[in-house]
Amino acid sequence: MKKIVTVILSFAFAAVVTGAEIRVAPEESVAGALTRVKEYRQSHPGENIRLVFSKGVYFLDGTLLVTPELNDLCITSAGDGEVVFSGGEVLKYRETVVLNGKKTLVYDVPETAVCDGKLDQLYINGRRAVIASVPKDFARATHPEKMLPEGKKYTEDYFYKDGDFDPAWHDLGGIEAHAGTAWIDPRASVAQVFPAENKICFAKPLLRRSGPDQMFVVWRNVREALTEKGEYYFDRAQKCVYYLPGDGETPETIEAVVPVRSLLFL
């Protein structure tokens, strides 16, 4: 299931009740603020309540349940900046290593952030990082030599051209084919590789548009492709992410966040 990292609101929170107004500062959790709303309602049944949010980021410990006690609740802005409800989790820095000849930061990744063995999103100080890929973008993507079975909506066997895929890449099962086929972009993990035939079998059939000339493939999460600042690689065996920092970025200045919630409010 796809996970959500943030919902950005144009209003905000700030932890004092003034009449029917409750203010919440970023130091208080959203769940705590909603608990105070319920407690206030017990002694003031039927009274409308306003939550006034100050600017800041609020990490959610779990899905927030909007119960009947929260009916007629008004959420408004303190007018001092942006508020972010985050379904993410801040990663713990592990170490700095040299990978592909460059100093790379390593962070532990919680199991809750991994979806089908993949880490699809990483945010560094609120900016989405780029997963290490070959080629770097679809503008340079190449076509397969052929796909089997022919004439069907899905391809199970993919034949790559020389130089487009390297069977010596690290952890082939952790690599994902991102197939841009005109107006759709399905994905499938690599299951088996047969170098003598330049053949790849996917873990699931990969949706395709038509013939090989209309299919463009980018190989995502390739460790050897972690070469440019702002890119990351997820090591599923070590349960960690490698991030190539940009200028001025250090473990002390970086907040690395991954999505762990598939649903923020219910």
mmCIF file of C-alpha atoms in Angstrom, residues 11-175:
data_model
loop_
_atom_site.group_PDB
_atom_site.id
_atom_site.type_symbol
_atom_site.label_atom_id
_atom_site.label_comp_id
_atom_site.label_asym_id
_atom_site.label_seq_id
_atom_site.Cartn_x
_atom_site.Cartn_y
_atom_site.Cartn_z
ATOM 1 C CA PHE A 11 -3.799 26.923 8.408
ATOM 2 C CA ALA A 12 -1.956 26.041 11.572
ATOM 3 C CA PHE A 13 -2.028 25.050 15.503
ATOM 4 C CA ALA A 14 -0.838 26.828 18.834
ATOM 5 C CA ALA A 15 -2.140 24.783 23.884
ATOM 6 C CA VAL A 16 -4.317 27.200 25.769
ATOM 7 C CA VAL A 17 -8.111 27.164 25.926
ATOM 8 C CA THR A 18 -9.685 30.608 25.655
ATOM 9 C CA GLY A 19 -13.422 30.150 25.786
ATOM 10 C CA ALA A 20 -14.158 27.851 22.877
ATOM 11 C CA GLU A 21 -10.747 28.349 21.292
ATOM 12 C CA ILE A 22 -7.949 25.828 21.724
ATOM 13 C CA ARG A 23 -4.434 26.720 20.657
ATOM 14 C CA VAL A 24 -1.788 24.111 19.984
ATOM 15 C CA ALA A 25 1.965 24.655 19.686
ATOM 16 C CA PRO A 26 4.159 22.320 17.615
ATOM 17 C CA GLU A 27 5.448 20.784 20.865
ATOM 18 C CA GLU A 28 2.029 19.211 21.406
ATOM 19 C CA SER A 29 0.831 16.280 19.328
ATOM 20 C CA VAL A 30 -2.273 16.465 17.164
ATOM 21 C CA ALA A 31 -3.708 13.511 19.086
ATOM 22 C CA GLY A 32 -3.183 15.425 22.331
ATOM 23 C CA ALA A 33 -4.976 18.456 20.929
ATOM 24 C CA LEU A 34 -7.958 16.360 19.861
ATOM 25 C CA THR A 35 -8.070 14.747 23.315
ATOM 26 C CA ARG A 36 -8.334 18.200 24.860
ATOM 27 C CA VAL A 37 -11.202 18.973 22.490
ATOM 28 C CA LYS A 38 -13.077 15.892 23.707
ATOM 29 C CA GLU A 39 -12.418 16.783 27.348
ATOM 30 C CA TYR A 40 -13.679 20.336 26.803
ATOM 31 C CA ARG A 41 -16.821 18.995 25.108
ATOM 32 C CA GLN A 42 -17.636 16.889 28.183
ATOM 33 C CA SER A 43 -18.026 20.019 30.322
ATOM 34 C CA HIS A 44 -19.381 22.190 27.492
ATOM 35 C CA PRO A 45 -21.746 19.930 25.500
ATOM 36 C CA GLY A 46 -22.955 21.356 22.226
ATOM 37 C CA GLU A 47 -20.497 24.243 22.186
ATOM 38 C CA ASN A 48 -18.535 24.838 19.022
ATOM 39 C CA ILE A 49 -14.744 24.747 19.359
ATOM 40 C CA ARG A 50 -12.019 26.264 17.256
ATOM 41 C CA LEU A 51 -8.548 24.753 16.929
ATOM 42 C CA VAL A 52 -5.991 27.413 16.091
ATOM 43 C CA PHE A 53 -2.799 26.071 14.605
ATOM 44 C CA SER A 54 0.610 27.753 14.701
ATOM 45 C CA LYS A 55 3.161 27.028 12.003
ATOM 46 C CA GLY A 56 5.175 23.830 12.350
ATOM 47 C CA VAL A 57 5.436 20.144 11.536
ATOM 48 C CA TYR A 58 3.319 17.645 13.473
ATOM 49 C CA PHE A 59 4.325 13.983 13.215
ATOM 50 C CA LEU A 60 1.405 11.590 13.679
ATOM 51 C CA ASP A 61 1.961 8.523 15.882
ATOM 52 C CA GLY A 62 -0.849 6.705 14.072
ATOM 53 C CA THR A 63 -4.037 7.216 12.097
ATOM 54 C CA LEU A 64 -6.205 9.838 13.797
ATOM 55 C CA LEU A 65 -9.801 8.717 14.318
ATOM 56 C CA VAL A 66 -12.338 11.494 13.832
ATOM 57 C CA THR A 67 -15.087 10.439 16.273
ATOM 58 C CA PRO A 68 -18.551 11.997 16.898
ATOM 59 C CA GLU A 69 -17.117 14.093 19.753
ATOM 60 C CA LEU A 70 -15.229 16.045 17.098
ATOM 61 C CA ASN A 71 -18.313 17.059 15.109
ATOM 62 C CA ASP A 72 -18.649 20.785 14.409
ATOM 63 C CA LEU A 73 -14.962 21.297 15.103
ATOM 64 C CA CYS A 74 -13.477 24.260 13.260
ATOM 65 C CA ILE A 75 -9.794 24.226 12.374
ATOM 66 C CA THR A 76 -8.375 27.613 11.531
ATOM 67 C CA SER A 77 -5.104 29.429 11.135
ATOM 68 C CA ALA A 78 -3.066 31.529 13.492
ATOM 69 C CA GLY A 79 -1.815 33.220 10.344
ATOM 70 C CA ASP A 80 1.859 32.797 11.145
ATOM 71 C CA GLY A 81 2.879 30.239 8.521
ATOM 72 C CA GLU A 82 2.493 26.747 7.084
ATOM 73 C CA VAL A 83 1.363 23.692 9.044
ATOM 74 C CA VAL A 84 2.313 20.157 8.041
ATOM 75 C CA PHE A 85 0.604 17.008 9.286
ATOM 76 C CA SER A 86 3.233 14.359 8.637
ATOM 77 C CA GLY A 87 2.664 10.645 8.276
ATOM 78 C CA GLY A 88 6.413 10.243 8.185
ATOM 79 C CA GLU A 89 9.106 9.229 10.624
ATOM 80 C CA VAL A 90 12.458 10.893 11.164
ATOM 81 C CA LEU A 91 15.279 8.460 10.387
ATOM 82 C CA LYS A 92 18.139 7.709 12.740
ATOM 83 C CA TYR A 93 21.595 8.486 11.382
ATOM 84 C CA ARG A 94 23.839 5.401 11.390
ATOM 85 C CA GLU A 95 27.205 6.308 9.874
ATOM 86 C CA THR A 96 29.100 7.877 6.988
ATOM 87 C CA VAL A 97 30.681 5.553 4.438
ATOM 88 C CA VAL A 98 32.393 5.801 1.074
ATOM 89 C CA LEU A 99 30.220 4.397 -1.709
ATOM 90 C CA ASN A 100 31.035 4.686 -5.395
ATOM 91 C CA GLY A 101 34.006 6.812 -4.365
ATOM 92 C CA LYS A 102 31.931 9.421 -2.521
ATOM 93 C CA LYS A 103 31.079 10.090 1.119
ATOM 94 C CA THR A 104 27.549 8.884 1.706
ATOM 95 C CA LEU A 105 25.280 9.201 4.730
ATOM 96 C CA VAL A 106 23.585 6.042 6.015
ATOM 97 C CA TYR A 107 20.260 6.039 7.891
ATOM 98 C CA ASP A 108 18.315 3.208 9.503
ATOM 99 C CA VAL A 109 14.931 2.545 7.889
ATOM 100 C CA PRO A 110 12.014 1.218 9.993
ATOM 101 C CA GLU A 111 10.124 -1.781 8.686
ATOM 102 C CA THR A 112 6.925 0.288 8.629
ATOM 103 C CA ALA A 113 8.406 2.456 5.859
ATOM 104 C CA VAL A 114 9.135 -0.466 3.529
ATOM 105 C CA CYS A 115 6.409 -1.413 1.061
ATOM 106 C CA ASP A 116 6.849 -4.609 -0.973
ATOM 107 C CA GLY A 117 10.570 -4.472 -0.299
ATOM 108 C CA LYS A 118 10.868 -0.928 -1.665
ATOM 109 C CA LEU A 119 11.441 2.523 -0.233
ATOM 110 C CA ASP A 120 9.699 4.732 -2.737
ATOM 111 C CA GLN A 121 10.106 8.081 -0.984
ATOM 112 C CA LEU A 122 12.743 9.883 1.053
ATOM 113 C CA TYR A 123 12.504 13.516 2.118
ATOM 114 C CA ILE A 124 15.530 15.562 3.120
ATOM 115 C CA ASN A 125 14.610 18.752 4.979
ATOM 116 C CA GLY A 126 11.206 18.678 3.306
ATOM 117 C CA ARG A 127 12.560 18.105 -0.203
ATOM 118 C CA ARG A 128 11.983 14.803 -1.961
ATOM 119 C CA ALA A 129 15.226 13.003 -2.759
ATOM 120 C CA VAL A 130 15.789 11.198 -6.056
ATOM 121 C CA ILE A 131 16.182 7.439 -6.173
ATOM 122 C CA ALA A 132 19.391 6.257 -7.893
ATOM 123 C CA SER A 133 18.444 5.065 -11.370
ATOM 124 C CA VAL A 134 19.815 3.980 -14.759
ATOM 125 C CA PRO A 135 19.411 6.047 -16.806
ATOM 126 C CA LYS A 136 18.817 9.127 -14.659
ATOM 127 C CA ASP A 137 15.515 10.034 -16.324
ATOM 128 C CA PHE A 138 13.074 8.986 -19.046
ATOM 129 C CA ALA A 139 14.605 11.448 -21.486
ATOM 130 C CA ARG A 140 17.504 9.007 -21.744
ATOM 131 C CA ALA A 141 15.512 5.793 -21.342
ATOM 132 C CA THR A 142 15.945 3.027 -23.922
ATOM 133 C CA HIS A 143 13.687 0.491 -25.562
ATOM 134 C CA PRO A 144 13.846 -3.265 -24.926
ATOM 135 C CA GLU A 145 15.105 -5.539 -27.673
ATOM 136 C CA LYS A 146 11.838 -7.465 -27.463
ATOM 137 C CA MET A 147 9.135 -8.537 -25.023
ATOM 138 C CA LEU A 148 7.310 -11.811 -24.585
ATOM 139 C CA PRO A 149 4.605 -12.923 -24.974
ATOM 140 C CA GLU A 150 3.981 -10.946 -28.139
ATOM 141 C CA GLY A 151 0.685 -9.199 -28.763
ATOM 142 C CA LYS A 152 -0.455 -9.269 -25.124
ATOM 143 C CA LYS A 153 -1.177 -6.512 -22.633
ATOM 144 C CA TYR A 154 1.539 -7.622 -20.207
ATOM 145 C CA THR A 155 5.158 -8.614 -20.663
ATOM 146 C CA GLU A 156 6.685 -11.381 -18.540
ATOM 147 C CA ASP A 157 10.044 -11.755 -20.275
ATOM 148 C CA TYR A 158 12.053 -8.637 -21.084
ATOM 149 C CA PHE A 159 15.088 -8.706 -23.369
ATOM 150 C CA TYR A 160 17.471 -5.819 -22.837
ATOM 151 C CA LYS A 161 20.013 -4.402 -25.249
ATOM 152 C CA ASP A 162 23.729 -4.615 -24.541
ATOM 153 C CA GLY A 163 24.766 -1.832 -22.192
ATOM 154 C CA ASP A 164 21.253 -1.016 -20.953
ATOM 155 C CA PHE A 165 21.308 -3.403 -17.969
ATOM 156 C CA ASP A 166 24.220 -4.873 -16.018
ATOM 157 C CA PRO A 167 23.694 -8.315 -14.453
ATOM 158 C CA ALA A 168 26.617 -7.502 -12.105
ATOM 159 C CA TRP A 169 24.639 -4.766 -10.336
ATOM 160 C CA HIS A 170 24.242 -5.222 -6.593
ATOM 161 C CA ASP A 171 21.098 -7.024 -5.339
ATOM 162 C CA LEU A 172 19.192 -7.436 -8.592
ATOM 163 C CA GLY A 173 16.031 -8.318 -6.687
ATOM 164 C CA GLY A 174 16.029 -4.862 -5.148
ATOM 165 C CA ILE A 175 15.957 -3.208 -8.580
#
